[in-house]
Amino acid sequence: MTNPTQNPTNRAARAGLVAAATALASVVLWSALTAWMTGLTNPYELGDPGDVVRWGQPILRSVTNLAMAVAIGGAIFAVLSLSDGAKNLVRTLNLVAMAGAAWVLFGSASYLFTYLSITGLPVSFDGAFTDGLVLFATEVALGQSLAINLALGLLTATLAVMVRSLKGSLAVAVTAVAALVPLAVSGHASGTAGHAMAVNSIGLHLLAVVVWVGGLVALPFATSGETSERASVLVKRYSALALAAFAVTAISGSANALVRVNLDQLFTTTYGLLVMSKIVTLAVLGLFGAYYRLRVIGQLESQKTRTWFGRLALAELVVMGVAMGLATTLSRTGAPDNTNYNQNPTPAEILTGEPLPNELIASSWFTEFKFDLLWSIICVGAAGFYIWGVLRLRKRGDKWPIARTASWMFGLALLAYITNGAPNVYGEYLFSVHMIGHMMLSMGVPVFLVRGAPITLLMRAVNKRTDGSMSIRDWFLWAVHTPWAKLVSHPIFAAINFAGSLVIFYFTPLFEWSVRDHLGHQWMTVHFLITGYLFVQALVGVDPGPNRLQYPIRLMLLIGTLAFHAFFGLALMGGDALLVADWFGAMGRTWGATPLDDQHDGGAIAWGIGELPTAVLTIIVSVQWARSDARESKRLDRASDRSGNQDVEDYNAMLARLAKRDEQ
C-alpha cells in the first residue's frame, strides 16, 4: 500500500501548510509585539474601544494582509510560472481561493474593529450602530476603500474556485491586483502634502510585497511532487519575480519614507525607528535572495539542496512576517509632523495641497521637476528590458537596427520628461501646459516608441516556452491576437478613438476627475499614451498587426485626424466658458495669462503642436509607400526574368489583339 504522505497532493498540502503557518505565526507575533512596544495597545484617552479591539485590530489587520498577499502573489506566480492544465496550477488556485476566503473573513473582522477604534462605540445590534457602520462604508473614504478591497477579495476567491485554466488565472490575478488600488489611495497616502508620490510609492510597495510574499508561500504548492529539474525551473522563475519585487520594494519604500520623515528623525521618533527596523529586515531578505541566486538555485537538482532550500524559505518567511508586522504597526503610527502649516493658505494650496510654483518662464522648462515614481520606474524598466533584449540578440549573432534602439530610448526619455518635468509641475495650474503635455503624450511619444518595434524585439529575444506555461512574451502575443485587441488596433477604430477621446475627455466630467484625483490623472496618462500608440502603430507600425490598410487610406486617416484636431483646437480658442472653472479659475495665480486666455492658448497648442508629429508621420507613411512600390516593382521584375519576359510578351500580344479589333 502506498504511504499517503508520499502522495504529491498530500506533500504539497503539508509543505504549503507549514509555509503558511510559519508566516502566520511570525506576522501575528510581530504585529502584536510592535503594537505593544509603540503604545498602540494602550487605552485611549477618549472613546477607548476596549482591550479586545486594541489588541485584536493589529493582529487581524496583519493576518488580513498576509492572506491578501498569498492570494494576490499566488495568482501572479501561477500566471507567469505554471503550466496550463497542470496539477500544481489547480493546487495553487485552491491556495488562492483559501487565502481569498481568509482575506474576506479576517478582513471583515478587521473592518469592524477599525470602525470600533474610530468611533469608540461598543458592538451593538440596534439600528443606530448598523446605520453608523453603513455610513462608514458608504461615506467615509477609509471605510469605502476597505469595503471595496473586501468586495474584490470575495470576487478573487470566487473566481479562483471557478477557474482551472491559465487564462482563467489571469482574470483572478487582475481582479486581485485591482484590490490594492483602494488601499494605495487611502490611509497615510491621502493626507500628505506629497500626495502623488505617497500614492504611487505605497501602491508599488504593496504590489511588490504581495508578489514576493505570496509567491514564496505558493512555491511549495507548485514544486511538491515535481521532478528536481522541474522544481528548479519553477524556483528560478519565482527568483526572477522576487528579484524585481525586492528592487521595487526597496525603491518605493524609501520614497514613501522620505515623504513622511526627515533623515534626522529616523532615530529620534517612533515612526523613524519602525522605518529603520523595516530597512534592516529588507536588508536581511536581500541577503536571503542573494544566497539563493548565488549558491542554491543552481544546485536544486540535488535532494539535499532542495531540503536546505525549504528550510531557508521557512526562515525567510519568518523575516517576512516580521516585516509585515512592522508594516501594520507603521500604517497605524502617526508620522512626524514636518509641515509648517500656513495659517492663511493660498487658493492653490487649498486645491492641490502644495504651494503655487514659481512663475513659468523659458528656463523653467529645463529647471523645474516634480518626480513621479511610478512613471520613472516604468521608463527605466522599459529601457532596461529593451537593452537586455538587444544585447541578447547580439550575443547569439543577430542584428538589431541602431535606429530602432535610439527611437525607443528617445521616446522613453520624452515620456519621462512629460511625467517628471515642467509639464508635470505646471500642468495642474495652467491649461496650456497641460495641453502641451497631452499632445506630446499622445502624438509625440508614440511616434518614437512605435518605431522602436518592441513587440518584434520581444518575439525575437525571448524564447517561446514549451512546457505549457506562458512567459511575458507569450502573454503579449496572446493579448495582441484577442478579438478585443484586433478591434482596438484596427486603423479605423484607432483613428476614431484617437480623435473622439479629445471631445469625450475634455467635455465630460472625466477631465475634472483627472485634475482633482490622482487616480484620474494616472488614468489619463495611460489612456492617451495607449490611444496614441495604437493610432501611430496603425499608420507606420513596424510590429506585425492583424489589420493593415493601403497607404492612400492611411494618409486619408492621418489628414482626417489632423482636421479633427484643428476643429477641437478652434473650439477651445473660440470658447468663452472655462473648463473646470472652479479649478483653473480658482488657483489665485498672480502671473501668466488669465485662465480663459490660457485656455485659448491651450486650444492653439492643440491645433498647432500636432503639425510637427503629423508632418513626421506623413513623411514616414510616404517613404513606406515608396519603398513598398519599389519592392513590388523588383518582385515583378524578378518574376518576369524567371518567366523569360513571358508577361511582357503576353502584354504585347494583348495590345496587338486590341489594335486588330479596332481596325475591323
XYZ file of C-alpha atoms in Angstrom:
664
model
C 0.000 0.000 0.000
C 1.251 3.468 -0.853
C 2.059 5.724 2.055
C -0.404 8.643 1.809
C 2.263 11.028 2.919
C 4.119 10.237 -0.312
C 1.196 11.382 -2.441
C 2.208 14.590 -4.240
C -1.018 16.309 -3.269
C -0.534 15.429 0.390
C 3.099 16.526 0.315
C 2.116 19.777 -1.335
C -0.572 20.352 1.284
C 1.844 19.637 4.134
C 4.620 21.808 2.718
C 2.223 24.615 1.936
C 0.569 24.482 5.338
C 3.958 24.587 7.049
C 4.927 27.633 4.976
C 1.623 29.409 5.607
C 1.673 28.567 9.336
C 5.242 29.847 9.665
C 4.371 33.154 8.016
C 1.155 33.440 10.038
C 2.842 32.805 13.381
C 5.571 35.334 12.612
C 3.218 38.067 11.438
C 0.862 37.633 14.411
C 3.714 37.668 16.914
C 5.448 40.719 15.496
C 2.318 42.733 14.843
C 1.249 42.261 18.460
C 4.757 42.878 19.789
C 5.406 46.057 17.823
C 1.910 47.385 18.590
C 2.595 46.886 22.304
C 6.085 48.411 22.106
C 4.830 51.514 20.307
C 1.901 52.031 22.681
C -0.868 51.290 20.193
C -2.413 48.832 22.654
C -2.583 51.393 25.479
C -6.074 52.630 26.486
C -7.288 55.649 24.508
C -7.812 58.893 26.377
C -11.157 59.380 24.623
C -13.547 56.767 23.245
C -11.497 53.733 24.241
C -12.852 50.654 22.348
C -11.543 48.173 24.956
C -8.698 45.685 25.233
C -10.107 43.230 22.716
C -10.263 45.827 19.948
C -6.954 47.486 20.793
C -5.071 44.176 20.781
C -7.148 42.499 18.127
C -7.025 45.205 15.491
C -3.277 44.997 14.645
C -3.386 41.192 14.700
C -6.454 40.996 12.461
C -5.023 43.585 10.077
C -1.756 41.661 9.799
C -3.498 38.347 9.180
C -5.681 40.016 6.558
C -2.623 41.478 4.857
C -0.903 38.087 4.839
C -3.964 36.343 3.381
C -4.273 39.079 0.770
C -0.591 38.724 -0.129
C -0.892 34.959 -0.538
C -3.992 35.305 -2.726
C -2.569 38.025 -4.976
C 1.011 36.765 -5.093
C -0.105 33.171 -5.630
C -2.290 34.195 -8.577
C 0.506 36.223 -10.197
C 3.001 33.382 -9.692
C 0.560 30.941 -11.303
C 0.027 33.186 -14.340
C 3.738 33.675 -15.015
C 5.180 30.305 -13.978
C 2.796 27.339 -14.088
C 1.602 25.197 -16.983
C -1.931 25.178 -18.293
C -3.859 22.159 -17.036
C -1.132 21.042 -14.635
C -1.960 19.685 -11.196
C 0.204 22.277 -9.471
C -1.864 25.016 -11.165
C -5.015 23.557 -9.602
C -3.287 23.317 -6.218
C -2.131 26.909 -6.437
C -5.593 28.128 -7.413
C -7.004 26.237 -4.427
C -4.475 28.058 -2.266
C -5.565 31.376 -3.779
C -9.213 30.526 -3.070
C -8.482 29.611 0.569
C -6.332 32.694 1.057
C -9.059 34.825 -0.522
C -11.633 33.391 1.866
C -9.329 34.137 4.820
C -8.769 37.614 3.392
C -12.508 38.296 3.442
C -13.139 36.587 6.811
C -10.380 38.263 8.799
C -10.718 41.455 6.778
C -14.376 41.739 7.771
C -13.456 41.354 11.444
C -10.671 43.907 10.986
C -13.166 46.220 9.275
C -15.473 46.049 12.272
C -12.591 46.617 14.699
C -11.428 49.602 12.633
C -14.891 51.125 12.915
C -14.950 50.469 16.666
C -11.492 52.011 17.081
C -12.535 55.192 15.277
C -15.908 55.643 16.947
C -15.186 54.141 20.364
C -18.641 52.518 20.279
C -19.390 49.106 21.771
C -20.715 46.377 19.490
C -24.475 46.586 19.261
C -27.243 45.152 17.118
C -29.521 48.161 17.246
C -30.372 50.331 14.253
C -28.121 53.215 15.229
C -24.991 51.034 15.274
C -25.872 49.440 11.936
C -26.634 52.805 10.369
C -23.297 54.138 11.553
C -21.470 51.140 10.090
C -23.249 51.585 6.772
C -22.384 55.291 6.814
C -18.737 54.381 7.445
C -18.776 52.053 4.431
C -20.514 54.452 2.064
C -19.491 57.979 3.074
C -16.087 57.789 4.790
C -13.071 57.422 2.483
C -11.301 54.851 4.667
C -14.442 52.772 5.025
C -15.100 52.923 1.295
C -11.556 51.804 0.457
C -11.627 48.877 2.860
C -15.090 47.827 1.678
C -14.020 47.832 -1.978
C -10.924 45.848 -1.047
C -13.041 43.195 0.688
C -15.508 43.035 -2.210
C -12.672 42.413 -4.657
C -11.216 39.845 -2.259
C -14.507 37.964 -2.308
C -14.570 38.097 -6.102
C -10.984 36.835 -6.207
C -11.814 33.836 -4.013
C -14.920 33.052 -6.079
C -13.068 33.184 -9.385
C -10.235 31.042 -8.015
C -12.763 28.304 -7.205
C -14.404 28.520 -10.622
C -11.415 28.598 -12.999
C -8.858 25.894 -13.698
C -7.052 27.250 -16.746
C -4.113 29.574 -17.163
C -6.175 32.249 -18.908
C -8.772 31.977 -16.146
C -5.944 32.502 -13.666
C -5.196 35.788 -15.417
C -8.699 37.006 -14.580
C -8.093 36.022 -10.946
C -4.764 37.869 -10.857
C -6.154 41.054 -12.451
C -9.078 41.126 -10.010
C -6.764 40.530 -7.061
C -4.299 43.249 -8.081
C -7.179 45.716 -8.507
C -7.931 45.249 -4.792
C -4.654 47.023 -3.977
C -5.748 50.281 -5.625
C -8.207 51.428 -2.923
C -5.589 50.699 -0.253
C -2.989 52.789 -2.084
C -5.226 55.861 -2.267
C -6.305 55.687 1.395
C -4.533 55.788 4.724
C -1.344 57.800 5.083
C -1.227 58.461 1.348
C -4.373 60.516 1.352
C -3.190 63.027 3.881
C 0.290 64.024 2.818
C 1.445 67.107 1.010
C 3.310 64.910 -1.488
C 0.073 63.105 -2.299
C 1.088 61.841 -5.745
C 4.416 60.492 -4.516
C 2.764 58.873 -1.498
C 0.060 57.130 -3.538
C 2.486 55.920 -6.211
C 5.055 54.690 -3.721
C 2.622 52.842 -1.479
C 0.856 51.301 -4.490
C 4.123 49.995 -5.922
C 5.205 48.886 -2.457
C 2.033 46.874 -1.890
C 2.262 45.201 -5.302
C 5.912 44.256 -4.856
C 5.383 42.881 -1.344
C 2.423 40.674 -2.272
C 4.305 39.243 -5.272
C 7.274 38.489 -3.039
C 5.457 37.056 -0.028
C 2.590 35.359 -1.842
C 4.870 33.747 -4.384
C 7.070 32.258 -1.670
C 4.067 30.748 0.154
C 2.727 29.369 -3.137
C 6.063 27.868 -4.140
C 5.722 24.652 -2.050
C 2.287 24.015 -3.575
C 3.828 24.377 -7.034
C 7.017 22.340 -6.540
C 5.875 19.450 -4.334
C 5.610 16.241 -6.310
C 7.566 17.726 -9.234
C 10.843 16.361 -10.521
C 14.013 18.062 -9.345
C 14.532 19.547 -12.799
C 11.005 20.937 -12.927
C 11.201 22.244 -9.374
C 14.444 24.019 -10.260
C 12.724 25.743 -13.199
C 9.853 26.952 -11.009
C 12.205 28.238 -8.311
C 14.195 30.142 -10.917
C 11.014 31.754 -12.216
C 9.999 32.757 -8.709
C 13.506 34.053 -8.070
C 13.231 36.386 -11.068
C 9.913 37.722 -9.742
C 11.362 38.073 -6.240
C 14.383 39.994 -7.523
C 12.174 42.514 -9.304
C 9.902 42.712 -6.248
C 12.890 43.333 -3.972
C 14.114 46.220 -6.133
C 10.672 47.835 -6.326
C 10.093 47.288 -2.593
C 13.364 48.994 -1.714
C 12.826 51.952 -4.056
C 9.158 52.530 -3.246
C 9.670 52.034 0.481
C 12.474 54.582 0.523
C 10.403 57.093 -1.458
C 7.412 56.560 0.806
C 9.507 57.084 3.922
C 11.144 60.239 2.573
C 7.713 61.764 2.031
C 6.863 61.363 5.718
C 10.037 61.546 7.774
C 13.250 63.570 7.711
C 16.577 61.797 7.928
C 17.286 63.210 11.394
C 14.014 61.703 12.660
C 14.857 58.114 11.749
C 16.473 57.516 15.151
C 14.566 60.030 17.263
C 10.906 59.192 16.586
C 8.813 56.051 16.918
C 7.880 56.262 13.258
C 11.521 56.621 12.242
C 12.591 53.629 14.359
C 9.913 51.498 12.734
C 11.172 52.597 9.321
C 14.733 51.675 10.305
C 13.533 48.277 11.525
C 11.882 47.673 8.157
C 15.101 48.675 6.402
C 17.020 46.098 8.445
C 14.515 43.335 7.654
C 14.646 44.286 3.980
C 18.441 44.016 4.040
C 18.203 40.563 5.638
C 15.700 39.459 2.998
C 18.049 40.779 0.325
C 20.806 38.571 1.732
C 18.458 35.592 1.537
C 17.782 36.350 -2.111
C 21.469 36.784 -2.934
C 22.307 33.472 -1.272
C 19.554 31.706 -3.223
C 20.732 33.023 -6.574
C 24.450 32.549 -5.984
C 24.603 29.294 -4.042
C 21.348 27.356 -4.025
C 19.260 27.663 -7.195
C 21.892 26.168 -9.480
C 22.070 23.001 -7.368
C 18.370 22.301 -6.794
C 18.589 19.024 -8.715
C 20.093 17.600 -5.527
C 17.524 16.365 -2.971
C 19.775 17.575 -0.164
C 19.827 21.065 -1.652
C 16.029 21.029 -2.052
C 15.654 20.219 1.631
C 18.071 23.001 2.551
C 16.201 25.377 0.274
C 12.920 24.536 2.022
C 14.403 25.324 5.418
C 15.842 28.617 4.137
C 12.467 29.505 2.679
C 10.819 28.963 6.066
C 13.425 31.218 7.693
C 12.771 33.835 5.026
C 9.033 33.630 5.743
C 9.774 34.318 9.412
C 11.628 37.502 8.433
C 8.836 38.415 6.029
C 6.388 38.022 8.902
C 8.496 40.442 10.924
C 8.428 42.938 8.052
C 4.651 42.647 7.622
C 4.101 43.049 11.365
C 6.235 46.174 11.329
C 4.352 47.454 8.281
C 0.997 47.004 10.017
C 2.161 48.936 13.056
C 3.757 51.579 10.841
C 0.475 52.127 8.980
C -1.271 52.874 12.302
C 1.514 55.087 13.676
C 1.382 58.790 13.009
C 4.286 60.156 11.008
C 6.235 63.094 12.460
C 4.599 66.411 11.686
C 7.059 68.139 9.360
C 4.535 70.521 7.862
C 4.790 74.212 8.506
C 1.087 74.945 8.492
C 0.167 78.150 6.763
C -2.486 79.944 8.721
C -3.572 81.653 5.519
C -3.213 79.053 2.757
C -3.330 80.237 -0.814
C -6.100 79.018 -3.131
C -3.558 76.799 -4.884
C -2.617 75.149 -1.570
C -6.263 74.536 -0.728
C -6.902 72.890 -4.096
C -3.680 70.936 -4.635
C -2.170 70.650 -1.162
C 1.029 72.273 -2.400
C 2.124 75.899 -2.900
C 1.870 77.553 -6.281
C 5.120 77.013 -8.242
C 7.304 79.855 -9.401
C 6.284 81.804 -12.476
C 6.684 79.827 -15.678
C 9.489 81.356 -17.723
C 11.625 79.959 -20.539
C 14.210 78.437 -18.217
C 11.508 76.715 -16.147
C 11.086 74.137 -18.914
C 14.585 72.897 -18.081
C 14.885 73.568 -14.355
C 11.536 72.602 -12.815
C 10.870 68.949 -11.949
C 8.289 67.021 -9.960
C 9.345 63.411 -9.512
C 6.783 60.730 -10.402
C 7.965 57.395 -9.013
C 5.559 55.221 -10.987
C 6.451 56.548 -14.426
C 10.131 56.775 -13.579
C 10.180 53.059 -12.762
C 8.183 52.288 -15.913
C 10.588 54.266 -18.107
C 13.745 52.847 -16.529
C 12.328 49.330 -16.585
C 11.253 49.597 -20.239
C 14.695 50.924 -21.187
C 16.457 48.176 -19.237
C 14.411 45.351 -20.754
C 14.873 46.757 -24.255
C 18.652 46.949 -23.854
C 18.644 43.423 -22.402
C 16.768 42.184 -25.469
C 19.165 43.900 -27.887
C 22.211 42.501 -26.078
C 20.680 39.031 -26.091
C 20.203 39.220 -29.847
C 23.775 40.374 -30.367
C 25.084 37.604 -28.122
C 23.657 34.989 -30.454
C 24.842 36.839 -33.560
C 21.600 38.562 -34.616
C 21.468 42.215 -35.578
C 19.063 44.874 -34.378
C 18.904 48.307 -36.066
C 20.513 51.055 -34.011
C 17.859 53.474 -35.251
C 15.146 51.430 -33.542
C 17.031 51.435 -30.254
C 17.621 55.182 -30.473
C 13.958 55.799 -31.284
C 12.769 53.726 -28.312
C 15.157 55.404 -25.900
C 14.253 58.893 -27.080
C 10.549 58.090 -26.716
C 11.083 56.897 -23.157
C 13.176 59.967 -22.358
C 10.385 62.176 -23.673
C 7.820 60.232 -21.626
C 9.984 60.610 -18.526
C 10.206 64.369 -19.109
C 6.454 64.752 -19.546
C 5.712 62.830 -16.344
C 8.553 64.311 -14.263
C 9.480 67.654 -15.776
C 7.823 71.026 -16.237
C 4.604 69.590 -17.770
C 4.075 67.678 -14.527
C 4.907 70.731 -12.415
C 2.666 73.280 -14.139
C 0.050 71.073 -15.792
C -2.436 71.297 -12.928
C -2.168 75.089 -12.755
C -2.051 76.076 -16.440
C -4.360 74.531 -19.021
C -1.912 75.425 -21.779
C 0.882 73.438 -20.141
C -1.498 70.572 -19.534
C -2.332 70.585 -23.260
C 1.346 70.589 -24.205
C 1.862 67.503 -22.065
C -1.243 65.871 -23.518
C -0.251 66.471 -27.122
C 3.296 65.268 -26.546
C 1.967 62.234 -24.734
C -0.491 61.209 -27.431
C 1.283 62.429 -30.600
C 4.974 62.775 -29.754
C 5.974 59.856 -27.570
C 4.126 57.160 -29.598
C 5.911 58.138 -32.838
C 9.236 57.151 -31.279
C 8.029 54.170 -29.272
C 6.261 52.573 -32.235
C 9.362 52.899 -34.423
C 11.269 51.018 -31.722
C 9.295 47.838 -32.602
C 9.150 46.494 -29.022
C 6.877 43.524 -29.830
C 9.210 42.357 -32.596
C 12.165 42.606 -30.226
C 10.274 40.699 -27.550
C 9.395 37.927 -30.000
C 12.993 37.565 -31.119
C 14.774 37.971 -27.782
C 12.576 35.787 -25.550
C 12.157 32.131 -26.413
C 8.732 30.566 -26.544
C 8.091 28.233 -23.630
C 7.363 24.603 -24.452
C 6.068 23.366 -21.090
C 2.554 24.775 -21.357
C 3.297 27.872 -19.272
C 3.285 31.419 -20.617
C 6.050 33.986 -20.251
C 5.617 37.730 -20.707
C 6.304 37.131 -24.410
C 3.565 34.545 -24.689
C 1.056 36.700 -22.818
C 1.815 39.672 -25.080
C 1.364 37.603 -28.222
C -1.867 36.157 -26.882
C -3.145 39.608 -25.950
C -2.474 41.193 -29.347
C -4.386 38.390 -31.090
C -7.523 38.550 -28.945
C -10.717 39.829 -30.625
C -10.660 42.885 -28.369
C -7.091 43.737 -29.397
C -7.986 43.290 -33.056
C -10.870 45.714 -32.602
C -8.996 48.493 -30.769
C -5.956 48.178 -33.037
C -7.946 48.361 -36.270
C -6.863 51.543 -38.048
C -10.421 52.875 -38.406
C -11.241 52.250 -34.750
C -7.841 53.589 -33.623
C -8.387 56.806 -35.585
C -11.914 57.297 -34.234
C -10.751 56.542 -30.705
C -7.780 58.876 -31.042
C -9.910 61.782 -32.296
C -13.063 61.105 -30.302
C -11.230 60.797 -26.998
C -10.458 64.505 -27.133
C -14.123 65.503 -27.084
C -15.232 62.789 -24.664
C -12.436 63.582 -22.239
C -12.439 67.391 -22.212
C -16.164 67.998 -22.432
C -17.304 65.451 -19.830
C -16.583 65.070 -16.081
C -13.573 62.890 -16.958
C -11.388 65.982 -17.288
C -12.357 67.280 -13.861
C -11.689 63.811 -12.389
C -8.207 63.825 -13.919
C -7.247 67.190 -12.406
C -8.739 66.620 -8.966
C -7.924 62.956 -8.370
C -4.508 61.332 -8.623
C -6.030 58.103 -9.876
C -7.829 60.053 -12.609
C -4.566 61.732 -13.598
C -2.818 58.379 -13.946
C -5.735 57.006 -15.952
C -5.498 59.998 -18.289
C -1.787 59.394 -18.854
C -2.258 55.705 -19.585
C -5.279 56.238 -21.817
C -3.799 58.866 -24.097
C -0.445 57.102 -24.291
C -2.108 53.850 -25.397
C -4.561 55.641 -27.689
C -1.746 57.483 -29.422
C 0.363 54.341 -29.644
C -2.429 52.353 -31.325
C -3.075 55.160 -33.822
C 0.584 55.559 -34.759
C 1.033 51.777 -34.930
C -1.869 51.569 -37.363
C -0.186 54.167 -39.593
C 3.544 53.437 -39.508
C 3.969 50.446 -37.192
C 6.927 48.116 -37.633
C 5.491 45.421 -35.374
C 3.168 42.927 -37.091
C -0.536 43.607 -36.737
C -3.761 41.881 -37.739
C -5.034 44.834 -39.791
C -3.118 46.761 -42.451
C -4.705 49.393 -44.674
C -3.452 50.545 -48.050
C -1.137 53.539 -47.932
C -3.561 56.000 -49.555
C -6.159 55.182 -46.895
C -3.564 55.678 -44.165
C -2.819 59.165 -45.459
C -6.531 59.932 -45.588
C -6.913 58.824 -41.962
C -3.970 60.990 -40.946
C -5.347 64.058 -42.717
C -8.816 63.494 -41.285
C -7.469 63.180 -37.762
C -5.419 66.349 -38.180
C -8.554 68.165 -39.332
C -10.425 66.954 -36.262
C -7.595 68.224 -34.045
C -7.866 71.562 -35.770
C -11.618 71.782 -35.136
C -11.057 70.809 -31.494
C -8.389 73.465 -31.099
C -10.576 76.090 -32.746
C -13.449 75.208 -30.405
C -11.195 75.853 -27.403
C -9.772 79.029 -28.903
C -13.197 80.497 -29.555
C -14.901 79.278 -26.389
C -15.943 81.724 -23.695
C -16.616 79.101 -20.976
C -13.727 77.990 -18.785
C -13.241 74.243 -18.425
C -13.266 73.188 -14.728
C -13.647 76.824 -13.766
C -13.505 76.137 -10.024
C -10.061 74.610 -10.535
C -8.118 76.509 -13.214
C -10.000 79.706 -12.465
C -9.533 79.467 -8.699
C -5.754 78.967 -8.383
C -5.109 82.573 -7.469
C -2.217 82.955 -9.906
C -0.676 86.420 -9.998
C 1.485 85.610 -13.016
C 0.841 84.360 -16.519
C -2.217 84.742 -18.717
C -5.715 84.870 -17.317
C -7.365 81.414 -17.055
C -9.566 81.981 -20.121
C -6.718 83.398 -22.205
C -4.581 80.486 -21.075
C -7.312 78.089 -22.220
C -7.340 79.828 -25.594
C -3.577 79.302 -25.736
C -4.200 75.633 -24.972
C -6.581 75.458 -27.936
C -3.937 76.954 -30.203
C -1.471 74.398 -28.896
C -3.923 71.557 -29.575
C -4.192 72.811 -33.146
C -0.600 73.775 -33.782
C 1.500 71.296 -31.826
C 0.062 68.411 -33.832
C 1.599 69.798 -37.012
C 5.123 68.506 -36.367
C 4.192 64.896 -35.414
C 1.709 64.854 -38.290
C 4.397 66.023 -40.708
C 6.746 63.317 -39.419
C 4.043 60.675 -39.768
C 3.216 61.878 -43.275
C 6.863 61.578 -44.288
C 7.138 58.099 -42.789
C 3.957 56.882 -44.479
C 5.118 58.346 -47.814
C 8.551 56.735 -47.531
C 6.997 53.396 -46.603
C 4.640 53.711 -49.569
C 7.514 54.446 -51.952
C 9.572 51.578 -50.578
C 6.581 49.268 -50.870
C 6.129 50.236 -54.522
C 9.843 49.749 -55.150
C 9.768 46.288 -53.565
C 6.703 45.377 -55.636
C 8.422 46.548 -58.811
C 11.506 44.487 -58.028
C 9.335 41.473 -57.302
C 7.574 41.808 -60.641
C 10.900 42.288 -62.450
C 12.299 39.118 -60.870
C 9.136 37.212 -61.759
C 9.422 38.468 -65.342
C 13.048 37.411 -65.570
C 12.219 33.927 -64.282
C 9.500 33.517 -66.940
C 11.658 34.759 -69.781
C 9.721 38.001 -70.086
C 6.607 35.997 -70.806
C 4.465 38.632 -69.085
C 5.812 41.302 -71.473
C 5.105 39.139 -74.486
C 1.579 38.440 -73.198
C 1.028 42.155 -72.722
C 2.251 42.960 -76.248
C 0.024 40.237 -77.682
C -2.956 41.724 -75.883
C -2.200 45.137 -77.352
C -1.941 43.617 -80.819
C -5.327 41.955 -80.455
C -6.874 45.216 -79.371
C -5.331 47.054 -82.310
C -6.553 44.418 -84.759
C -10.061 44.660 -83.307
C -10.046 48.438 -83.712
C -9.016 48.096 -87.378
C -12.007 45.872 -88.030
